[in-house]
Amino acid sequence: MTKIDQPNQAPAAWTPADNKGNPGQGKFTARLHQSVQAVWAGCHEHPFLTELRSGSLSLDRFAFYMKQDYVFLKDYVKMFALGSLKAWDLETMGKFADLLQQTLNVEMELHRQYAEKFGITRDELESTEPAPVTLAYTKYMLDAGAQGTLGDVVASLLPCMWSYSEIGSEAVRLHPECLKHELYREWFMMYNSDEFRSLADWCVQLMDQLAEGLPERELARLEERFVTTSRFEYMFWDMAYRKAAWDI
Ligand SMILES: Cc1ncc(C[n+]2csc(CCO)c2C)c(N)n1
């Protein structure tokens, strides 16, 4: 069938994002979700996460993850500062400022307390050197944000929020045994919380608002940001499983 013979396709009917982290159909975030389907499926099925869910993940692998995640968070919160800097309206500026304060002063303290349960001291966390994947991920993201618009900031930080929300809620829904491990259950509870889900939903909706009316060239750039940080999310799991530090 030639192109001209094809019936006009009605645009997908718009449906709002639900509160389970699913984008509305016909929205830019539906396109984004589609473009990383294989990458996110790879994350869900990576041995780091399958073993974390079953409780068989070794503590040294999880400790490596916790230490790298702390280094990651130190740079990730700067994306919220960039969000506040690049936003044009007070509401969005305020929301990013709140996120920065909450993550930096509350969540990172929770991270330090949680790490102590694995025998990781505060000094050890503070002196952790970023491994190659952590460094590449955070520096890519900060560069994309610094060079770009608020759309670039949000597209780059979104996989972190959205994929973790999906990982947390799917784990508890499909593998409730993940809540049995005395130490790992806290991790699943955190990422399956309503609070975390609504944060991810807010980011998804902001991405859709920012994408509205943009030319395809810009949408393609935002999609590339989103796909790249999604690939880094996969690599982060893989790095932690292999405990991949510098070789030399
Ligand atoms: C590699 C990596 N990617 C995503 C997250 C999840 N995460 C980190 S900060 C933040 C927002 C504020 O809570 C979220 C969702 C993580 N911890 N580590």
PDB file of C-alpha atoms and ligand atoms in Angstrom:
ATOM      1  CA  MET A   1       0.000   0.000   0.000  1.00  0.00           C
ATOM      2  CA  THR A   2       1.407   3.371  -0.927  1.00  0.00           C
ATOM      3  CA  LYS A   3       1.417   6.079   1.626  1.00  0.00           C
ATOM      4  CA  ILE A   4      -1.435   7.929  -0.062  1.00  0.00           C
ATOM      5  CA  ASP A   5      -3.730   4.889   0.136  1.00  0.00           C
ATOM      6  CA  GLN A   6      -3.385   4.617   3.848  1.00  0.00           C
ATOM      7  CA  PRO A   7      -6.436   5.666   5.778  1.00  0.00           C
ATOM      8  CA  ASN A   8      -5.957   8.734   7.867  1.00  0.00           C
ATOM      9  CA  GLN A   9      -4.918   7.636  11.262  1.00  0.00           C
ATOM     10  CA  ALA A  10      -6.787   9.350  14.021  1.00  0.00           C
ATOM     11  CA  PRO A  11      -4.383  10.578  16.680  1.00  0.00           C
ATOM     12  CA  ALA A  12      -4.423   8.366  19.741  1.00  0.00           C
ATOM     13  CA  ALA A  13      -7.098   9.551  22.110  1.00  0.00           C
ATOM     14  CA  TRP A  14      -5.632  11.467  24.979  1.00  0.00           C
ATOM     15  CA  THR A  15      -5.832   9.845  28.370  1.00  0.00           C
ATOM     16  CA  PRO A  16      -4.258  11.369  31.456  1.00  0.00           C
ATOM     17  CA  ALA A  17      -1.293   9.767  33.149  1.00  0.00           C
ATOM     18  CA  ASP A  18      -2.605   7.384  35.761  1.00  0.00           C
ATOM     19  CA  ASN A  19      -1.111   7.308  39.209  1.00  0.00           C
ATOM     20  CA  LYS A  20       0.784   4.091  38.532  1.00  0.00           C
ATOM     21  CA  GLY A  21       3.458   5.865  36.556  1.00  0.00           C
ATOM     22  CA  ASN A  22       1.881   5.086  33.179  1.00  0.00           C
ATOM     23  CA  PRO A  23       1.860   7.929  30.689  1.00  0.00           C
ATOM     24  CA  GLY A  24      -1.330   9.048  28.940  1.00  0.00           C
ATOM     25  CA  GLN A  25      -1.651   7.676  25.408  1.00  0.00           C
ATOM     26  CA  GLY A  26      -0.739  10.056  22.600  1.00  0.00           C
ATOM     27  CA  LYS A  27       1.625  11.954  24.874  1.00  0.00           C
ATOM     28  CA  PHE A  28       5.344  12.502  24.382  1.00  0.00           C
ATOM     29  CA  THR A  29       6.077  10.368  27.457  1.00  0.00           C
ATOM     30  CA  ALA A  30       4.233   7.440  25.823  1.00  0.00           C
ATOM     31  CA  ARG A  31       6.731   7.732  22.943  1.00  0.00           C
ATOM     32  CA  LEU A  32       9.605   7.898  25.432  1.00  0.00           C
ATOM     33  CA  HIS A  33       8.365   4.858  27.327  1.00  0.00           C
ATOM     34  CA  GLN A  34       8.053   2.939  24.080  1.00  0.00           C
ATOM     35  CA  SER A  35      11.579   3.845  22.991  1.00  0.00           C
ATOM     36  CA  VAL A  36      13.171   2.390  26.147  1.00  0.00           C
ATOM     37  CA  GLN A  37      11.000  -0.684  26.523  1.00  0.00           C
ATOM     38  CA  ALA A  38      13.868  -3.110  25.870  1.00  0.00           C
ATOM     39  CA  VAL A  39      16.312  -1.172  28.067  1.00  0.00           C
ATOM     40  CA  TRP A  40      13.948  -1.019  31.040  1.00  0.00           C
ATOM     41  CA  ALA A  41      12.972  -4.673  30.581  1.00  0.00           C
ATOM     42  CA  GLY A  42      16.707  -5.414  30.708  1.00  0.00           C
ATOM     43  CA  CYS A  43      16.879  -3.573  34.046  1.00  0.00           C
ATOM     44  CA  HIS A  44      13.913  -5.458  35.563  1.00  0.00           C
ATOM     45  CA  GLU A  45      15.492  -8.770  34.547  1.00  0.00           C
ATOM     46  CA  HIS A  46      19.087  -7.917  35.422  1.00  0.00           C
ATOM     47  CA  PRO A  47      20.490 -10.339  38.045  1.00  0.00           C
ATOM     48  CA  PHE A  48      21.089  -7.414  40.412  1.00  0.00           C
ATOM     49  CA  LEU A  49      17.341  -6.807  40.575  1.00  0.00           C
ATOM     50  CA  THR A  50      16.154 -10.405  40.290  1.00  0.00           C
ATOM     51  CA  GLU A  51      18.461 -11.319  43.196  1.00  0.00           C
ATOM     52  CA  LEU A  52      17.520  -8.206  45.171  1.00  0.00           C
ATOM     53  CA  ARG A  53      13.855  -9.221  44.820  1.00  0.00           C
ATOM     54  CA  SER A  54      14.480 -12.814  45.884  1.00  0.00           C
ATOM     55  CA  GLY A  55      16.781 -11.686  48.717  1.00  0.00           C
ATOM     56  CA  SER A  56      19.763 -13.664  47.377  1.00  0.00           C
ATOM     57  CA  LEU A  57      21.847 -10.648  46.295  1.00  0.00           C
ATOM     58  CA  SER A  58      25.173 -10.664  48.122  1.00  0.00           C
ATOM     59  CA  LEU A  59      25.660  -7.893  50.672  1.00  0.00           C
ATOM     60  CA  ASP A  60      28.963  -6.822  49.126  1.00  0.00           C
ATOM     61  CA  ARG A  61      27.257  -6.161  45.787  1.00  0.00           C
ATOM     62  CA  PHE A  62      24.556  -4.134  47.496  1.00  0.00           C
ATOM     63  CA  ALA A  63      27.180  -2.230  49.511  1.00  0.00           C
ATOM     64  CA  PHE A  64      29.014  -1.360  46.284  1.00  0.00           C
ATOM     65  CA  TYR A  65      25.698  -0.100  44.888  1.00  0.00           C
ATOM     66  CA  MET A  66      24.971   1.979  48.014  1.00  0.00           C
ATOM     67  CA  LYS A  67      28.355   3.676  47.906  1.00  0.00           C
ATOM     68  CA  GLN A  68      28.132   4.482  44.198  1.00  0.00           C
ATOM     69  CA  ASP A  69      24.544   5.592  44.627  1.00  0.00           C
ATOM     70  CA  TYR A  70      25.645   8.088  47.263  1.00  0.00           C
ATOM     71  CA  VAL A  71      28.166   9.578  44.829  1.00  0.00           C
ATOM     72  CA  PHE A  72      25.472   9.544  42.162  1.00  0.00           C
ATOM     73  CA  LEU A  73      23.022  11.420  44.423  1.00  0.00           C
ATOM     74  CA  LYS A  74      25.531  14.168  45.146  1.00  0.00           C
ATOM     75  CA  ASP A  75      25.546  15.063  41.442  1.00  0.00           C
ATOM     76  CA  TYR A  76      21.929  14.152  40.755  1.00  0.00           C
ATOM     77  CA  VAL A  77      20.631  16.797  43.193  1.00  0.00           C
ATOM     78  CA  LYS A  78      22.437  19.402  41.095  1.00  0.00           C
ATOM     79  CA  MET A  79      19.985  18.545  38.311  1.00  0.00           C
ATOM     80  CA  PHE A  80      17.255  19.919  40.609  1.00  0.00           C
ATOM     81  CA  ALA A  81      19.272  23.118  40.981  1.00  0.00           C
ATOM     82  CA  LEU A  82      19.484  23.293  37.168  1.00  0.00           C
ATOM     83  CA  GLY A  83      15.729  22.678  36.991  1.00  0.00           C
ATOM     84  CA  SER A  84      15.085  25.638  39.259  1.00  0.00           C
ATOM     85  CA  LEU A  85      17.545  27.775  37.295  1.00  0.00           C
ATOM     86  CA  LYS A  86      16.073  26.957  33.884  1.00  0.00           C
ATOM     87  CA  ALA A  87      12.362  27.092  34.793  1.00  0.00           C
ATOM     88  CA  TRP A  88      10.387  30.210  33.855  1.00  0.00           C
ATOM     89  CA  ASP A  89       7.486  30.005  36.301  1.00  0.00           C
ATOM     90  CA  LEU A  90       7.638  30.323  40.065  1.00  0.00           C
ATOM     91  CA  GLU A  91       5.721  27.106  40.668  1.00  0.00           C
ATOM     92  CA  THR A  92       8.233  24.936  38.792  1.00  0.00           C
ATOM     93  CA  MET A  93      11.180  26.890  40.252  1.00  0.00           C
ATOM     94  CA  GLY A  94       9.772  26.261  43.738  1.00  0.00           C
ATOM     95  CA  LYS A  95       9.109  22.581  43.138  1.00  0.00           C
ATOM     96  CA  PHE A  96      12.705  21.973  42.017  1.00  0.00           C
ATOM     97  CA  ALA A  97      13.999  24.045  44.946  1.00  0.00           C
ATOM     98  CA  ASP A  98      11.920  21.895  47.337  1.00  0.00           C
ATOM     99  CA  LEU A  99      13.209  18.714  45.716  1.00  0.00           C
ATOM    100  CA  LEU A 100      16.782  19.940  46.058  1.00  0.00           C
ATOM    101  CA  GLN A 101      16.341  20.742  49.759  1.00  0.00           C
ATOM    102  CA  GLN A 102      14.445  17.508  50.513  1.00  0.00           C
ATOM    103  CA  THR A 103      16.881  15.223  48.687  1.00  0.00           C
ATOM    104  CA  LEU A 104      20.030  16.955  49.899  1.00  0.00           C
ATOM    105  CA  ASN A 105      19.041  17.424  53.538  1.00  0.00           C
ATOM    106  CA  VAL A 106      16.607  14.592  54.227  1.00  0.00           C
ATOM    107  CA  GLU A 107      17.040  11.719  51.767  1.00  0.00           C
ATOM    108  CA  MET A 108      20.811  11.746  51.764  1.00  0.00           C
ATOM    109  CA  GLU A 109      20.753  11.509  55.570  1.00  0.00           C
ATOM    110  CA  LEU A 110      18.386   8.515  55.252  1.00  0.00           C
ATOM    111  CA  HIS A 111      20.827   7.045  52.753  1.00  0.00           C
ATOM    112  CA  ARG A 112      23.679   7.460  55.278  1.00  0.00           C
ATOM    113  CA  GLN A 113      21.589   5.773  57.995  1.00  0.00           C
ATOM    114  CA  TYR A 114      20.561   2.937  55.694  1.00  0.00           C
ATOM    115  CA  ALA A 115      24.187   2.416  54.615  1.00  0.00           C
ATOM    116  CA  GLU A 116      25.211   2.038  58.274  1.00  0.00           C
ATOM    117  CA  LYS A 117      23.025  -1.059  58.468  1.00  0.00           C
ATOM    118  CA  PHE A 118      25.344  -2.608  55.876  1.00  0.00           C
ATOM    119  CA  GLY A 119      28.426  -1.630  57.866  1.00  0.00           C
ATOM    120  CA  ILE A 120      29.268   1.325  55.596  1.00  0.00           C
ATOM    121  CA  THR A 121      30.476   4.262  57.660  1.00  0.00           C
ATOM    122  CA  ARG A 122      29.774   7.918  56.881  1.00  0.00           C
ATOM    123  CA  ASP A 123      33.461   8.473  56.166  1.00  0.00           C
ATOM    124  CA  GLU A 124      33.478   5.617  53.716  1.00  0.00           C
ATOM    125  CA  LEU A 125      30.480   7.093  51.901  1.00  0.00           C
ATOM    126  CA  GLU A 126      31.990  10.574  51.764  1.00  0.00           C
ATOM    127  CA  SER A 127      35.298   9.324  50.460  1.00  0.00           C
ATOM    128  CA  THR A 128      33.859   7.006  47.783  1.00  0.00           C
ATOM    129  CA  GLU A 129      35.442   7.658  44.428  1.00  0.00           C
ATOM    130  CA  PRO A 130      33.016   7.565  41.500  1.00  0.00           C
ATOM    131  CA  ALA A 131      33.426   4.424  39.392  1.00  0.00           C
ATOM    132  CA  PRO A 132      33.619   4.905  35.585  1.00  0.00           C
ATOM    133  CA  VAL A 133      29.913   4.287  34.918  1.00  0.00           C
ATOM    134  CA  THR A 134      28.816   6.595  37.754  1.00  0.00           C
ATOM    135  CA  LEU A 135      31.112   9.309  36.481  1.00  0.00           C
ATOM    136  CA  ALA A 136      29.978   8.932  32.869  1.00  0.00           C
ATOM    137  CA  TYR A 137      26.292   8.916  33.872  1.00  0.00           C
ATOM    138  CA  THR A 138      26.350  11.975  36.150  1.00  0.00           C
ATOM    139  CA  LYS A 139      28.632  14.040  33.944  1.00  0.00           C
ATOM    140  CA  TYR A 140      26.570  13.264  30.830  1.00  0.00           C
ATOM    141  CA  MET A 141      23.398  14.278  32.654  1.00  0.00           C
ATOM    142  CA  LEU A 142      24.824  17.481  34.117  1.00  0.00           C
ATOM    143  CA  ASP A 143      26.274  18.479  30.748  1.00  0.00           C
ATOM    144  CA  ALA A 144      22.962  17.825  28.941  1.00  0.00           C
ATOM    145  CA  GLY A 145      21.197  19.931  31.575  1.00  0.00           C
ATOM    146  CA  ALA A 146      23.760  22.733  31.625  1.00  0.00           C
ATOM    147  CA  GLN A 147      23.868  23.062  27.813  1.00  0.00           C
ATOM    148  CA  GLY A 148      20.155  22.656  27.233  1.00  0.00           C
ATOM    149  CA  THR A 149      16.695  23.857  28.159  1.00  0.00           C
ATOM    150  CA  LEU A 150      14.461  22.791  31.049  1.00  0.00           C
ATOM    151  CA  GLY A 151      13.234  20.094  28.638  1.00  0.00           C
ATOM    152  CA  ASP A 152      16.770  18.659  28.461  1.00  0.00           C
ATOM    153  CA  VAL A 153      17.035  18.743  32.271  1.00  0.00           C
ATOM    154  CA  VAL A 154      13.756  16.877  32.710  1.00  0.00           C
ATOM    155  CA  ALA A 155      14.326  14.380  29.874  1.00  0.00           C
ATOM    156  CA  SER A 156      17.741  13.524  31.356  1.00  0.00           C
ATOM    157  CA  LEU A 157      16.648  13.133  34.985  1.00  0.00           C
ATOM    158  CA  LEU A 158      13.345  11.397  34.219  1.00  0.00           C
ATOM    159  CA  PRO A 159      14.562   7.778  33.779  1.00  0.00           C
ATOM    160  CA  CYS A 160      16.036   7.894  37.290  1.00  0.00           C
ATOM    161  CA  MET A 161      12.635   8.779  38.806  1.00  0.00           C
ATOM    162  CA  TRP A 162      10.337   6.925  36.489  1.00  0.00           C
ATOM    163  CA  SER A 163      12.280   3.663  36.127  1.00  0.00           C
ATOM    164  CA  TYR A 164      12.779   3.411  39.917  1.00  0.00           C
ATOM    165  CA  SER A 165       9.073   3.983  40.470  1.00  0.00           C
ATOM    166  CA  GLU A 166       8.290   1.230  37.952  1.00  0.00           C
ATOM    167  CA  ILE A 167      10.913  -1.086  39.482  1.00  0.00           C
ATOM    168  CA  GLY A 168       9.579  -0.524  43.024  1.00  0.00           C
ATOM    169  CA  SER A 169       5.895  -0.906  42.221  1.00  0.00           C
ATOM    170  CA  GLU A 170       6.298  -3.885  39.858  1.00  0.00           C
ATOM    171  CA  ALA A 171       8.521  -5.665  42.368  1.00  0.00           C
ATOM    172  CA  VAL A 172       5.992  -5.366  45.187  1.00  0.00           C
ATOM    173  CA  ARG A 173       3.036  -6.178  42.911  1.00  0.00           C
ATOM    174  CA  LEU A 174       4.554  -9.176  41.109  1.00  0.00           C
ATOM    175  CA  HIS A 175       7.159 -10.372  43.630  1.00  0.00           C
ATOM    176  CA  PRO A 176       5.791  -9.600  47.108  1.00  0.00           C
ATOM    177  CA  GLU A 177       8.497 -11.840  48.575  1.00  0.00           C
ATOM    178  CA  CYS A 178      10.860  -8.890  48.013  1.00  0.00           C
ATOM    179  CA  LEU A 179       9.492  -7.450  51.278  1.00  0.00           C
ATOM    180  CA  LYS A 180      10.737 -10.416  53.302  1.00  0.00           C
ATOM    181  CA  HIS A 181      14.447  -9.624  53.452  1.00  0.00           C
ATOM    182  CA  GLU A 182      15.201  -7.786  56.670  1.00  0.00           C
ATOM    183  CA  LEU A 183      17.527  -5.248  55.021  1.00  0.00           C
ATOM    184  CA  TYR A 184      16.391  -5.040  51.392  1.00  0.00           C
ATOM    185  CA  ARG A 185      12.689  -4.579  52.224  1.00  0.00           C
ATOM    186  CA  GLU A 186      13.330  -0.955  53.176  1.00  0.00           C
ATOM    187  CA  TRP A 187      14.670  -0.272  49.678  1.00  0.00           C
ATOM    188  CA  PHE A 188      11.514  -1.690  48.049  1.00  0.00           C
ATOM    189  CA  MET A 189       9.245   0.159  50.499  1.00  0.00           C
ATOM    190  CA  MET A 190      10.931   3.431  49.629  1.00  0.00           C
ATOM    191  CA  TYR A 191      10.528   3.064  45.878  1.00  0.00           C
ATOM    192  CA  ASN A 192       7.019   1.626  46.131  1.00  0.00           C
ATOM    193  CA  SER A 193       5.747   4.508  48.281  1.00  0.00           C
ATOM    194  CA  ASP A 194       2.875   6.784  47.235  1.00  0.00           C
ATOM    195  CA  GLU A 195       5.138   9.739  47.825  1.00  0.00           C
ATOM    196  CA  PHE A 196       7.705   8.462  45.385  1.00  0.00           C
ATOM    197  CA  ARG A 197       5.040   7.526  42.832  1.00  0.00           C
ATOM    198  CA  SER A 198       3.577  11.020  42.870  1.00  0.00           C
ATOM    199  CA  LEU A 199       7.043  12.526  42.408  1.00  0.00           C
ATOM    200  CA  ALA A 200       7.596  10.348  39.335  1.00  0.00           C
ATOM    201  CA  ASP A 201       4.107  11.268  38.039  1.00  0.00           C
ATOM    202  CA  TRP A 202       4.850  14.958  38.480  1.00  0.00           C
ATOM    203  CA  CYS A 203       8.021  14.580  36.405  1.00  0.00           C
ATOM    204  CA  VAL A 204       6.175  12.633  33.689  1.00  0.00           C
ATOM    205  CA  GLN A 205       3.507  15.330  33.471  1.00  0.00           C
ATOM    206  CA  LEU A 206       6.080  18.112  33.414  1.00  0.00           C
ATOM    207  CA  MET A 207       7.869  16.362  30.532  1.00  0.00           C
ATOM    208  CA  ASP A 208       4.611  16.255  28.568  1.00  0.00           C
ATOM    209  CA  GLN A 209       3.892  19.925  29.209  1.00  0.00           C
ATOM    210  CA  LEU A 210       7.389  20.931  28.133  1.00  0.00           C
ATOM    211  CA  ALA A 211       7.192  18.836  24.956  1.00  0.00           C
ATOM    212  CA  GLU A 212       3.906  20.373  23.819  1.00  0.00           C
ATOM    213  CA  GLY A 213       4.262  22.248  20.536  1.00  0.00           C
ATOM    214  CA  LEU A 214       7.998  21.526  20.143  1.00  0.00           C
ATOM    215  CA  PRO A 215       9.270  20.748  16.625  1.00  0.00           C
ATOM    216  CA  GLU A 216      10.280  17.157  15.873  1.00  0.00           C
ATOM    217  CA  ARG A 217      13.980  18.087  15.840  1.00  0.00           C
ATOM    218  CA  GLU A 218      13.772  19.122  19.492  1.00  0.00           C
ATOM    219  CA  LEU A 219      11.602  16.185  20.496  1.00  0.00           C
ATOM    220  CA  ALA A 220      14.200  13.869  18.950  1.00  0.00           C
ATOM    221  CA  ARG A 221      16.951  15.512  21.026  1.00  0.00           C
ATOM    222  CA  LEU A 222      14.918  15.087  24.223  1.00  0.00           C
ATOM    223  CA  GLU A 223      14.248  11.469  23.301  1.00  0.00           C
ATOM    224  CA  GLU A 224      17.973  10.929  22.841  1.00  0.00           C
ATOM    225  CA  ARG A 225      18.622  12.339  26.342  1.00  0.00           C
ATOM    226  CA  PHE A 226      15.993  10.036  27.799  1.00  0.00           C
ATOM    227  CA  VAL A 227      17.277   6.945  25.990  1.00  0.00           C
ATOM    228  CA  THR A 228      20.889   7.702  26.964  1.00  0.00           C
ATOM    229  CA  THR A 229      20.205   8.095  30.697  1.00  0.00           C
ATOM    230  CA  SER A 230      17.993   4.984  30.556  1.00  0.00           C
ATOM    231  CA  ARG A 231      20.957   3.081  29.123  1.00  0.00           C
ATOM    232  CA  PHE A 232      23.083   4.480  31.956  1.00  0.00           C
ATOM    233  CA  GLU A 233      20.476   3.234  34.459  1.00  0.00           C
ATOM    234  CA  TYR A 234      20.946  -0.255  32.998  1.00  0.00           C
ATOM    235  CA  MET A 235      24.714   0.123  33.170  1.00  0.00           C
ATOM    236  CA  PHE A 236      24.492   1.257  36.790  1.00  0.00           C
ATOM    237  CA  TRP A 237      22.797  -2.012  37.789  1.00  0.00           C
ATOM    238  CA  ASP A 238      25.336  -3.942  35.796  1.00  0.00           C
ATOM    239  CA  MET A 239      28.260  -2.020  37.289  1.00  0.00           C
ATOM    240  CA  ALA A 240      26.998  -2.710  40.824  1.00  0.00           C
ATOM    241  CA  TYR A 241      26.530  -6.412  40.122  1.00  0.00           C
ATOM    242  CA  ARG A 242      30.074  -6.677  38.777  1.00  0.00           C
ATOM    243  CA  LYS A 243      31.430  -4.233  41.369  1.00  0.00           C
ATOM    244  CA  ALA A 244      33.119  -2.577  38.403  1.00  0.00           C
ATOM    245  CA  ALA A 245      35.582  -0.010  39.758  1.00  0.00           C
ATOM    246  CA  TRP A 246      38.577   1.447  37.920  1.00  0.00           C
ATOM    247  CA  ASP A 247      40.831  -1.272  36.458  1.00  0.00           C
ATOM    248  CA  ILE A 248      43.957   0.815  36.646  1.00  0.00           C
TER     249      ILE A 248
HETATM  250  C1  LIG B   1      21.434   5.266  39.831  1.00  0.00           C
HETATM  251  C2  LIG B   1      20.148   5.691  40.463  1.00  0.00           C
HETATM  252  N1  LIG B   1      19.122   6.016  39.666  1.00  0.00           N
HETATM  253  C3  LIG B   1      17.963   6.412  40.216  1.00  0.00           C
HETATM  254  C4  LIG B   1      17.816   6.504  41.574  1.00  0.00           C
HETATM  255  C5  LIG B   1      16.522   6.940  42.188  1.00  0.00           C
HETATM  256  N2  LIG B   1      16.563   8.274  42.700  1.00  0.00           N
HETATM  257  C6  LIG B   1      17.626   8.887  43.162  1.00  0.00           C
HETATM  258  S1  LIG B   1      17.307  10.485  43.647  1.00  0.00           S
HETATM  259  C7  LIG B   1      15.763  10.365  43.253  1.00  0.00           C
HETATM  260  C8  LIG B   1      14.809  11.470  43.415  1.00  0.00           C
HETATM  261  C9  LIG B   1      14.672  11.957  44.788  1.00  0.00           C
HETATM  262  O1  LIG B   1      14.363  10.946  45.658  1.00  0.00           O
HETATM  263  C10 LIG B   1      15.523   9.105  42.744  1.00  0.00           C
HETATM  264  C11 LIG B   1      14.267   8.679  42.254  1.00  0.00           C
HETATM  265  C12 LIG B   1      18.905   6.149  42.368  1.00  0.00           C
HETATM  266  N3  LIG B   1      18.834   6.207  43.714  1.00  0.00           N
HETATM  267  N4  LIG B   1      20.055   5.751  41.798  1.00  0.00           N
END
